[in-house]
Coordinates of C-alpha atoms and ligand atoms in Angstrom, one line a residue:
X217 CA -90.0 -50.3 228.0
X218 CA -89.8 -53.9 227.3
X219 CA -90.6 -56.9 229.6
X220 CA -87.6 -58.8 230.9
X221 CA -87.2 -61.7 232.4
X222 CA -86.0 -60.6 235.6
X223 CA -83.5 -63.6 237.5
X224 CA -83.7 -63.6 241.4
X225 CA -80.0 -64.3 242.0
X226 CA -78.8 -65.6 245.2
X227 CA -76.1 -64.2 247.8
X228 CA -73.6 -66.8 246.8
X229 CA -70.7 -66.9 244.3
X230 CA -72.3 -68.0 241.4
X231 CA -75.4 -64.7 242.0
X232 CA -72.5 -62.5 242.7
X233 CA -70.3 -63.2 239.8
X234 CA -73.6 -63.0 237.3
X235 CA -74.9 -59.9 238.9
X236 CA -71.5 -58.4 238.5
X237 CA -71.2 -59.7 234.6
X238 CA -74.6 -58.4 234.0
X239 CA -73.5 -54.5 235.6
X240 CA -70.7 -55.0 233.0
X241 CA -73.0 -55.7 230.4
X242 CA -74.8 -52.0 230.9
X243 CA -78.1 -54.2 232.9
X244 CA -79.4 -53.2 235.9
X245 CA -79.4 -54.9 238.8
X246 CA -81.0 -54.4 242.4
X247 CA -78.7 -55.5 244.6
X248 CA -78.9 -54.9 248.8
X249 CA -77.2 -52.4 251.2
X250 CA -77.6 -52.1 254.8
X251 CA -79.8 -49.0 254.3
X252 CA -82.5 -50.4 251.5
X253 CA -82.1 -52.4 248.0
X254 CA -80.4 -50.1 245.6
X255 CA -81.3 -50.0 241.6
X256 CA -77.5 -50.3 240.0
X257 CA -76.0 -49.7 236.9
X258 CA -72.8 -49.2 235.8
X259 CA -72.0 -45.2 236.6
X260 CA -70.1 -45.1 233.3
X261 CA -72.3 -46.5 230.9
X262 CA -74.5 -43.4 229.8
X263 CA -76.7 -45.8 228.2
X264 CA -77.3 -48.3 231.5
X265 CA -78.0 -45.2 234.0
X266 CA -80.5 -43.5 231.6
X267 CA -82.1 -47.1 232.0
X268 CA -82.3 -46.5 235.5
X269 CA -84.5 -43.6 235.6
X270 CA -86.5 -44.8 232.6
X271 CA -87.0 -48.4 235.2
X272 CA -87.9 -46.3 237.9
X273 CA -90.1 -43.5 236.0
X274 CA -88.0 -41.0 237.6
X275 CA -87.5 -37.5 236.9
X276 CA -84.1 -37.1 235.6
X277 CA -83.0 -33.9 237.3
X278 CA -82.4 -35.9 240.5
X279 CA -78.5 -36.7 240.8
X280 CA -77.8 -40.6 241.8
X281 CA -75.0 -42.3 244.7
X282 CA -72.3 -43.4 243.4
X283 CA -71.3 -46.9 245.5
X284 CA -67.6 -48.1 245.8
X285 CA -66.4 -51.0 247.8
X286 CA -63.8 -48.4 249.6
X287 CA -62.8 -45.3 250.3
X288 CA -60.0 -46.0 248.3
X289 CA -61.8 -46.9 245.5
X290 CA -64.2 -43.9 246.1
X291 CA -60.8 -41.7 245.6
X292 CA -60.2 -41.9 242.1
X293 CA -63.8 -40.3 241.1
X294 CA -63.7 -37.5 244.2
X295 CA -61.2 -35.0 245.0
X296 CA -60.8 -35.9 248.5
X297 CA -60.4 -33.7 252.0
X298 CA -59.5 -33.9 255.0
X299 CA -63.4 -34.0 256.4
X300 CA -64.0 -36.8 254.0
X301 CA -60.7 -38.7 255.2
X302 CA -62.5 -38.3 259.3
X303 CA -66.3 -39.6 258.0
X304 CA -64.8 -42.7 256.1
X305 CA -62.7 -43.2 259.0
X306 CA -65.2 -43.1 261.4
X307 CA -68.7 -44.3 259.4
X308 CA -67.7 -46.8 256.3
X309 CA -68.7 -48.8 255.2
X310 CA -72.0 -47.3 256.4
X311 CA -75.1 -45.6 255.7
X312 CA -73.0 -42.5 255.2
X313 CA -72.8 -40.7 251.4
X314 CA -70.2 -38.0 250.9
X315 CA -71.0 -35.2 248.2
X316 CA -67.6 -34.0 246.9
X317 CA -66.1 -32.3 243.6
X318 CA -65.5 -34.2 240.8
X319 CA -61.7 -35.8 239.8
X320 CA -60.7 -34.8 236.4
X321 CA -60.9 -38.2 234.6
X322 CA -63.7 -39.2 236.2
X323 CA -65.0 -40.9 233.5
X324 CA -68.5 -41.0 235.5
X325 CA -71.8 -40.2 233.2
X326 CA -72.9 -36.8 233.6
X327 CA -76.7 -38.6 234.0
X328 CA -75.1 -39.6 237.0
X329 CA -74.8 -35.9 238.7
X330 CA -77.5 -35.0 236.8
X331 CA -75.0 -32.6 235.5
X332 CA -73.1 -31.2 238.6
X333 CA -69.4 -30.7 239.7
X334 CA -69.8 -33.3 242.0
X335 CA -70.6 -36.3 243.2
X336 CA -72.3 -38.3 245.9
X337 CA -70.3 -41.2 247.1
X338 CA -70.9 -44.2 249.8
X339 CA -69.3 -47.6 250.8
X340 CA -72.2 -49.6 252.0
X341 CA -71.6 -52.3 254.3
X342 CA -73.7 -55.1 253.5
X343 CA -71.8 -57.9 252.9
X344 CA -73.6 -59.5 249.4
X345 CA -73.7 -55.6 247.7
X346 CA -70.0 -55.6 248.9
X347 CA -68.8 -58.4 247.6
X348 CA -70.5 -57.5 244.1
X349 CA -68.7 -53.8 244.1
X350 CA -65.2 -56.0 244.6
X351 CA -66.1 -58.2 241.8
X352 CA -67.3 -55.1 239.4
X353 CA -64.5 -53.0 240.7
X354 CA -66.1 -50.5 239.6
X355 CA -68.6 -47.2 240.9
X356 CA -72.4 -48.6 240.4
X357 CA -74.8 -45.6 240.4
X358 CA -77.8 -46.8 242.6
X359 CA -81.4 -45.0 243.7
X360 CA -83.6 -47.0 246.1
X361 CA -85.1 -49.8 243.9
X362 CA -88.2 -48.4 243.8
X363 CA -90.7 -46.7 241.1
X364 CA -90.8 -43.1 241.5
X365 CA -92.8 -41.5 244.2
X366 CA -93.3 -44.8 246.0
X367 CA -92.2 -46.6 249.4
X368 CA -88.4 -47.5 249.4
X369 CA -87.3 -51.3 249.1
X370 CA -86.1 -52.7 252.2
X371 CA -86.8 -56.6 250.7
X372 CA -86.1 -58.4 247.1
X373 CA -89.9 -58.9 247.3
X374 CA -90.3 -55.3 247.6
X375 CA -88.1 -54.8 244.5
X376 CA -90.0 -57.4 242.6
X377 CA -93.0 -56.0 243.2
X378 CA -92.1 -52.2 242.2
X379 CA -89.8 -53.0 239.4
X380 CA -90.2 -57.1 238.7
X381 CA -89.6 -57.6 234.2
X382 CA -88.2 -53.8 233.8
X383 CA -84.7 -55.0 235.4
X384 CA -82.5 -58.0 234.6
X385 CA -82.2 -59.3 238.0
X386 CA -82.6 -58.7 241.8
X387 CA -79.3 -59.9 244.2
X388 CA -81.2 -61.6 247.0
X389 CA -79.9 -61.7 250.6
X390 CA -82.8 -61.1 253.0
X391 CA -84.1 -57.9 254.7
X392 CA -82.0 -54.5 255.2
X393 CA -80.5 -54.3 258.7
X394 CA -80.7 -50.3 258.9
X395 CA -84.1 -49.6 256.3
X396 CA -83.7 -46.1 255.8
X397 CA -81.2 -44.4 253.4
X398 CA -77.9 -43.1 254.1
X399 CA -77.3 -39.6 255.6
X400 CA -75.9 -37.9 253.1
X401 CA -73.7 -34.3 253.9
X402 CA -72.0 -31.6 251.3
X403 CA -68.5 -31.4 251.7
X404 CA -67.6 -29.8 248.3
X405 CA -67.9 -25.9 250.0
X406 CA -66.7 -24.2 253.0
X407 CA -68.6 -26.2 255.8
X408 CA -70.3 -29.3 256.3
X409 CA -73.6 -29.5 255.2
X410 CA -76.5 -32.0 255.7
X411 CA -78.4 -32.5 253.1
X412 CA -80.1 -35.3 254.0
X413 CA -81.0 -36.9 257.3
X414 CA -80.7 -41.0 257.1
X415 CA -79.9 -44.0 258.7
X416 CA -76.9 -42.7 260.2
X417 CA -77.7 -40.2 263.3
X418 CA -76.4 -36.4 262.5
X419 CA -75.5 -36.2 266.0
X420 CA -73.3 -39.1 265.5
X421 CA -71.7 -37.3 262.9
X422 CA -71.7 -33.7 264.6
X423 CA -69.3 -35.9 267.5
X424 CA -66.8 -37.2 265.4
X425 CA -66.7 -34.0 263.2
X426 CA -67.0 -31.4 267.1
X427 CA -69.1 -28.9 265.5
X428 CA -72.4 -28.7 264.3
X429 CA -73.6 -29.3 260.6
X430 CA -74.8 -26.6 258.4
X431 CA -78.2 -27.3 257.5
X432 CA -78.9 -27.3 253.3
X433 CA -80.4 -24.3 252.1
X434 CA -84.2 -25.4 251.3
X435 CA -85.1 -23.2 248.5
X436 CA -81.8 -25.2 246.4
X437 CA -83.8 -27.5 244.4
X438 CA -80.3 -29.4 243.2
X439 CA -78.3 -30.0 246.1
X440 CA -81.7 -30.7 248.3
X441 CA -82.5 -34.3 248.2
X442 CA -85.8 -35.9 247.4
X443 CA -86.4 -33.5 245.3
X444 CA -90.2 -33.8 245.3
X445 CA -92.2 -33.2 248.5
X446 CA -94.1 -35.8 248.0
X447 CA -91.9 -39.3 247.9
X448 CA -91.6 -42.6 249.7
X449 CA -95.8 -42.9 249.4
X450 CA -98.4 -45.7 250.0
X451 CA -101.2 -45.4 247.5
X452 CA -103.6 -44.0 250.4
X453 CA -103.7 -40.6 252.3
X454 CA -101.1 -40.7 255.6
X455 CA -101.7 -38.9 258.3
X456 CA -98.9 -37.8 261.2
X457 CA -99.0 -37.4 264.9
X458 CA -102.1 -39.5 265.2
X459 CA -102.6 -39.9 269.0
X460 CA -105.0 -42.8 267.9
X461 CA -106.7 -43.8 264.2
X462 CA -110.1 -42.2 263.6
X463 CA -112.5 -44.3 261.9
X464 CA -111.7 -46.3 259.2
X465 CA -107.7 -45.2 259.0
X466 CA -104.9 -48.1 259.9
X467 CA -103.0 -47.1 262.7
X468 CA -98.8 -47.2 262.4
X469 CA -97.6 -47.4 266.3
X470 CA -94.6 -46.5 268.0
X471 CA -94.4 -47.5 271.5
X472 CA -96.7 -49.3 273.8
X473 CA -100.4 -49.4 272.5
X474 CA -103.1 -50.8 270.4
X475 CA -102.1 -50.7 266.9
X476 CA -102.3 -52.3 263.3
X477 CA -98.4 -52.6 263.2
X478 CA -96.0 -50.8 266.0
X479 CA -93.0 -49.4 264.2
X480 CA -91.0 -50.3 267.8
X481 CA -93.4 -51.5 270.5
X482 CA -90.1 -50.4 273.3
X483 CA -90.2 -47.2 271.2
X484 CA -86.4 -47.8 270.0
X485 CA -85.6 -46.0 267.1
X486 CA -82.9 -48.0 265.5
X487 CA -85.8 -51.0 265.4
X488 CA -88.3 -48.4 263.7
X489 CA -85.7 -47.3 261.1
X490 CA -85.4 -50.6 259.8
X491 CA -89.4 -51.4 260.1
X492 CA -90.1 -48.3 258.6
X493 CA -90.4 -49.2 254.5
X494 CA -91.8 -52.7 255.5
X495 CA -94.4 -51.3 257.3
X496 CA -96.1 -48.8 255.2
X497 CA -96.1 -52.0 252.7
X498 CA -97.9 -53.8 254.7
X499 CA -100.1 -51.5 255.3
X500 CA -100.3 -50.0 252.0
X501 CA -101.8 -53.5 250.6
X502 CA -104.7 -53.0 252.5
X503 CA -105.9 -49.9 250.8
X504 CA -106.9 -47.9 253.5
X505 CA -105.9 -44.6 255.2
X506 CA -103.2 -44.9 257.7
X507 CA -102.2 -42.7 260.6
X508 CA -99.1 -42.7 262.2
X509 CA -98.3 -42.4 265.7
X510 CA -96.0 -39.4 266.8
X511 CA -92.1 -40.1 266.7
X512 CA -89.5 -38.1 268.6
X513 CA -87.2 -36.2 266.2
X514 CA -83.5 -36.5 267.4
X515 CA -81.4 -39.4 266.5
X516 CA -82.9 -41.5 263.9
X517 CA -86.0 -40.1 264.4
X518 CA -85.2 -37.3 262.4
X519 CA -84.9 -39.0 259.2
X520 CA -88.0 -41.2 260.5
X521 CA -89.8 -37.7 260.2
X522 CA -88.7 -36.7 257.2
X523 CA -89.5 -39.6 255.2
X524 CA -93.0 -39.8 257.2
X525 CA -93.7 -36.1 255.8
X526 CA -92.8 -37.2 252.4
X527 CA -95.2 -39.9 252.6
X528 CA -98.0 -37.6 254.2
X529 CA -97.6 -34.7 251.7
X530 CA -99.7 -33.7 248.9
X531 CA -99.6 -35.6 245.7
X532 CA -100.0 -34.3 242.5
Ligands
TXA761 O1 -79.0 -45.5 251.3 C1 -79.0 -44.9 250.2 O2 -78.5 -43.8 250.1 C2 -79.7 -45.6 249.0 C3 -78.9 -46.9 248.8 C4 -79.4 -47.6 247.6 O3 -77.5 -46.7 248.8 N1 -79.7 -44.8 247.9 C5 -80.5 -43.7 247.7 O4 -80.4 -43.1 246.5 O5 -81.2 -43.3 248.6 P1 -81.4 -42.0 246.0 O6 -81.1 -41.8 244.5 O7 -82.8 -42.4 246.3 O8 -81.1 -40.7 246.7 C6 -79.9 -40.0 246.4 C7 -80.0 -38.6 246.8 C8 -80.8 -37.8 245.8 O9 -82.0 -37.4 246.4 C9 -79.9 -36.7 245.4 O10 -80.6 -35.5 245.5 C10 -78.7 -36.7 246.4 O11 -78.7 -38.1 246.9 N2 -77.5 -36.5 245.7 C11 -76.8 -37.4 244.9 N3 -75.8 -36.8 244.4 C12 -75.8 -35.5 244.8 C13 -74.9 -34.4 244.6 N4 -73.9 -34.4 243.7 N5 -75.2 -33.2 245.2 C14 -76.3 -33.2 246.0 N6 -77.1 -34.2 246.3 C15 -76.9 -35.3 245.7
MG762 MG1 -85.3 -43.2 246.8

């Protein structure tokens, strides 16, 4: 695709009003949420969200978020329940993304679901990518902001190094507060489902819902996330549950210890969410091996896990 010029806007009026003028012009434009930077485009321009996936490389089976600046807002694209109604209560805006059917007169791309019935839909809660869904008014369809297959964004430098001169600009306002994506659950069939574990704790979800959530069926390539085994990877081999590095790895803590980086040195989860990303690009720029420390799996240590297992599995 062509080289761009691509404009680092600030968090400020001004940014925010251009960002918005260039979504309305079919451009993309990385702009941040609490969980990492998201790639946007304008969910009803066919033309602008096919330009997403050829930006990011990214094979196109792989439905995208819709993001709204409210629930409201989220309402005219979904046909709404009363399980939806308790989750937007409780968790937006959040790292929280609702799958439900599609509204007649949507008037969303189909590249969007990637073909579906329905439709995955979150109001994030960072303040700059809020203010530019107000000023669009509008549903912005938005992956992670980062080529295909590699370490999500949690930084505009991040997104300017994955994707700097395919996209028109990047909306800059700092690091991501949470730094893994949002928990995403099914409620377009009979019970709950998560699909995918995030930045939003499924126990915290399972309290305000009092039941337990479904888990996705695995062998359903469409309505499982991700997709590929192998995603959010550093360019070298990862290896999990290290007790310590062998020789010649990089060694990604997690409580007290020697290590290259600690992911949370008081082994607090919420502080390893968000160093997650960062982390493995650090550590990725120095071209070696890296092993990872063991991380407990409840709470946001189960999304931890999953994307460490992405980033540890086989590539092709
Ligand atoms: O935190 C996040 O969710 C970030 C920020 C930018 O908002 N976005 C993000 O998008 O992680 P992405 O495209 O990397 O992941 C979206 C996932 C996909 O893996 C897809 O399988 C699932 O959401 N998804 C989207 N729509 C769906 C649908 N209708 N049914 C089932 N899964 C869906
Ligand atoms: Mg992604």
């Amino acid at each position: 695709m062509p080289q761009q010029n691509t404009e680092i806007l600030a968090a400020t009026a001004t940014g925010i009003a251009r960002a918005a003028q260039l979504l309305r012009q079919g451009e993309l434009v990385s702009f941040p949420t609490e969980t990492v930077y998201g790639l946007g485009a304008d969910a009803r321009q066919g033309a602008a969200v096919a330009a997403i996936y050829e930006a990011k490389g990214r094979p196109s089976f792989n439905p995208l978020i819709a993001h709204l600046h409210s629930a409201e807002a989220a309402q005219r694209y979904v046909v709404w329940n009363a399980t939806a109604e308790t989750l937007a209560q409780a968790f937006w805006p959040g790292p929280l993304t609702l799958v439900l059917p599609l509204r007649d007169g949507h008037g969303i791309s189909p590249l969007v679901t990637a073909g579906l019935d329905t439709l995955g839909v979150r109001v994030p809660a960072h303040p700059a990518g809020q203010a530019l869904l107000q000023a669009l008014d509008g549903p912005v369809a938005a992956p992670s902001a980062n080529p295909s297959g590699r370490i999500s964004p949690t930084t505009a430098a991040h997104v300017r190094a994955g994707l700097g001169g395919r996209i028109a600009a990047i909306l800059d306002d700092g690091a991501c507060g949470v730094g893994l994506e949002s928990a995403i659950i099914g409620l377009a069939g009979p019970e709950p489902v998560l699909l995918r574990p995030g930045g939003l704790a499924a126990e915290e979800i399972e309290a305000v819902l009092g039941r337990k959530l479904a888990q996705r069926d695995a062998g359903d390539p469409l309505t499982a996330p991700g997709q590929l085994l192998s995603h959010y990877a550093p360019g070298a081999p990862v290896r999990l549950n290290a007790a310590k590095p062998g020789g010649g790895e990089l060694y990604l803590g997690f409580g007290p210890g020697d290590c290259d980086l600690n992911l949370s040195r008081d082994a607090d989860l919420a502080e390893a969410a968000a160093n997650l990303f960062g982390h493995l690009h650090r550590l990725d720029a120095l071209g070696k091996p890296i092993a990872v420390a063991p991380v407990p799996d409840h709470g946001l240590g189960e999304a931890i896990n999953d994307r460490l297992r992405r980033a540890a599995a086989p590539r092709d």
